[in-house]
Amino acid sequence: MTQTPYHTLDANGIRDLIAGLPDVATRLGGASAQWQVREVSDGNLNNVFLVGGPAGEVCLKQSLPHVRVDPSWKMPLDRTFFEAAWLRAVLPLVGGLTTECLFFDRDLYVLIVESLSGHTVLRTALMQGADWPGVAPRIGTFIARAAFGTSLLARPFEEVFTTRRTFAANLALTRITLDLVLDDPYRDHPRNHWHDPVLTPIVLDIRSSAATLLAVENLRRRFLSQPQALLHGDLHTGSIMSTPDDTRVIDGEFAVYGPIGFDCGMFVGNLVLHYFAMPDHAARKATLRDIGAFWNSFHEQFMGLWNANEAPPPGTLRPLAYGPAAHVAQQTFMEEILGDTIGFAAIEIIRRIIGYAHTADFDIIADRQQRAACRAGALAFAYHVLDHLNEFHTINDFLYFLDEQGQAGL
Amino acid sequence: MTQTPYHTLDANGIRDLIAGLPDVATRLGGASAQWQVREVSDGNLNNVFLVGGPAGEVCLKQSLPHVRVDPSWKMPLDRTFFEAAWLRAVLPLVGGLTTECLFFDRDLYVLIVESLSGHTVLRTALMQGADWPGVAPRIGTFIARAAFGTSLLARPFEEVFTTRRTFAANLALTRITLDLVLDDPYRDHPRNHWHDPVLTPIVLDIRSSAATLLAVENLRRRFLSQPQALLHGDLHTGSIMSTPDDTRVIDGEFAVYGPIGFDCGMFVGNLVLHYFAMPDHAARKATLRDIGAFWNSFHEQFMGLWNANEAPPPGTLRPLAYGPAAHVAQQTFMEEILGDTIGFAAIEIIRRIIGYAHTADFDIIADRQQRAACRAGALAFAYHVLDHLNEFHTINDFLYFLDEQGQAGL
């Protein structure tokens, strides 16, 4: 440990730090003067560097005392602490679907993980037209294993309560999710923005629909009051690095206990954004396939862990009832997760179109009017979903409606 | 603070401790040698003393490193810490409905509160035939104020998460609730016991009913996964001291965040136990009245706090929707609390008849066979309620069924 007071590291500071960490230095190889330090900060919050030597590369992330893209928005430094804690909690559960935590320093709030420089951010890959059918099911597996393994189904409640306590301190980033995702878009707030006037009537409809606002209220309550499992908390397509064959979930700094469908919904919502941004029949079919494959993989893996007969899970919530009755209870639980998934997906779509933090998906559409029409299609889709949330009973209900809306917009 | 290593205090130790606490000593008056120390330990867990001087009296409670009534059952000492923390959290919300925390010492795990020696334990008063119509509505008020004021409806989520963290460490007593209340009675476990063979067929029915076991599973999951508000956690009629005009909730050492209906259900369940233990028409009518008055008072107070227009509650879960839609959301929330109330009431009845910790209610029935029949009536009632939980939509559905079953047994 360095015991150095907090300061923002530059390239030389990074070299000096790693030179004092034999395990990390060995990964890089050679002498510290040879190491290449390359800033690759991309998210809104942190400084991120890739550090390469003759033998290998690592990724270094440092919290700043403010939002990276807006220094006037002050932030506590502890977010890399929660990311490190999240990595340590989920890595043993998900194996190769995230990165190893190589080092964390509580004074500098520096986290060092494996480098994934051979991987591409999934959002970027999708925008470049990549069709990697393995990715979505891998994310289904990731969420199933991380969620099941941190839930009361797999762990004695004493362990779950203790882990909940750790992440219930992640207040600054949970506040961001509450405000930016679950609140601002439904009010008049200076952080909201959208350029296309064609969106305005849909925004006004959303804000004046009692059914929609009640659905949002209910999802906000569930986000804060259903600590089913340790969530990633920000699982959009920018938090995933992938090749066709290897997929890693990164950036777990928003980790908090919450409803499992929150993570599922973030991922599905971002696939839907991509769907509406690709005005091409084949690409849209591939996205429908991916959403279905994601959910089926999640469902199958989660149920498989729950029903593992050889070594039944030692969680506090082991069943009292067996046979068909137990099956009904499991089905009810999975339907609850699906309802959350669909609801949070709609919430994610709305905030990415009219809230503070947009995504790049629609930037590939050169024509301004077409871009606006695609955004409007996604926004209207999400509005309808929230307004009729109780009518979606299966993932196919959701996919059928998406396909219908998507075809209507082409 | 004493900084004395933990040891069990006797009368002289108590006098020496209080002599060093000017505020408490002033309440007692006179010199420490004059103070009367009287052991009144009654619950299963702690040593309790009343300490009296010429000017007044206080109540001192000390955690033991084991269950008081079973020294072989080891326990951590921290339970008086959680009781003190609970008192500090709820006293400002409930005013005169609990006792003031006068002193807490983290080394000795000693808690000193106001003495209530003029009050009677509610269970004892009920067994002696007291008919105090003011008590049940006061408990409704108590739960409404404590629950609302510690919930996301009244507090920013940052405060709620921080308080949740404190009480999520109350592992030893939460484990007791889980095992003794929500688990053992539904399995063959050496801690269970009942003397009357007439109960055995009902126990076997309970344990082989899939609907009942699923209801229990669901309530157990809700107890651990619906942190709506800070619960008392053990709100039976032995945790209430009362006169006809003044009622205090004590013994908050089981405090934990959970579903609001858990506290309501514990109280209602104990009134139902009293109902079946009083084979007298007038007494039973009074208990029906008390359960109805309790729920109506809880409901009215909770809604009143929620809809306080002059100073709307500053909680994170302030509504997005207004008008009739907001009313629907509130109604759904209250129905959820009622469902939990009825479910946990049934669970409490069952565990008090066949589990580890019975209550004295039925001891007033001299005739052994009649006593067994009354217990069987209560147990069969609770079994039916759990088995048909979805059929109870209002408190009157519950009271009507209770009246019907009670009359059938007379």
CSV table of C-alpha atoms in Angstrom, one decimal, chain B residues 10-12 14-15 35-42 47-52 57-61 115-119:
chain,number,residue,atom,x,y,z
B,10,ASP,CA,-25.2,-7.5,40.6
B,11,ALA,CA,-27.1,-5.0,42.8
B,12,ASN,CA,-24.0,-3.4,44.2
B,14,ILE,CA,-25.6,-1.4,39.6
B,15,ARG,CA,-25.5,1.0,42.5
B,35,TRP,CA,-31.3,2.6,46.3
B,36,GLN,CA,-33.4,-0.5,46.1
B,37,VAL,CA,-32.4,-2.9,43.3
B,38,ARG,CA,-35.0,-5.4,42.3
B,39,GLU,CA,-34.5,-8.1,39.6
B,40,VAL,CA,-37.6,-8.4,37.3
B,41,SER,CA,-36.1,-10.4,34.4
B,42,ASP,CA,-39.1,-11.8,32.6
B,47,ASN,CA,-31.2,-9.4,33.0
B,48,VAL,CA,-33.6,-6.7,33.9
B,49,PHE,CA,-33.6,-4.6,37.2
B,50,LEU,CA,-35.7,-1.9,38.6
B,51,VAL,CA,-33.6,0.6,40.6
B,52,GLY,CA,-35.6,2.9,43.0
B,57,GLU,CA,-37.1,4.8,39.6
B,58,VAL,CA,-35.3,3.6,36.5
B,59,CYS,CA,-35.1,0.3,34.6
B,60,LEU,CA,-31.7,-1.3,33.8
B,61,LYS,CA,-31.3,-4.0,31.3
B,115,SER,CA,-39.1,2.8,34.8
B,116,LEU,CA,-42.7,1.8,34.0
B,117,SER,CA,-43.4,0.1,37.3
B,118,GLY,CA,-46.9,1.7,37.4
B,119,HIS,CA,-47.7,-0.1,34.1
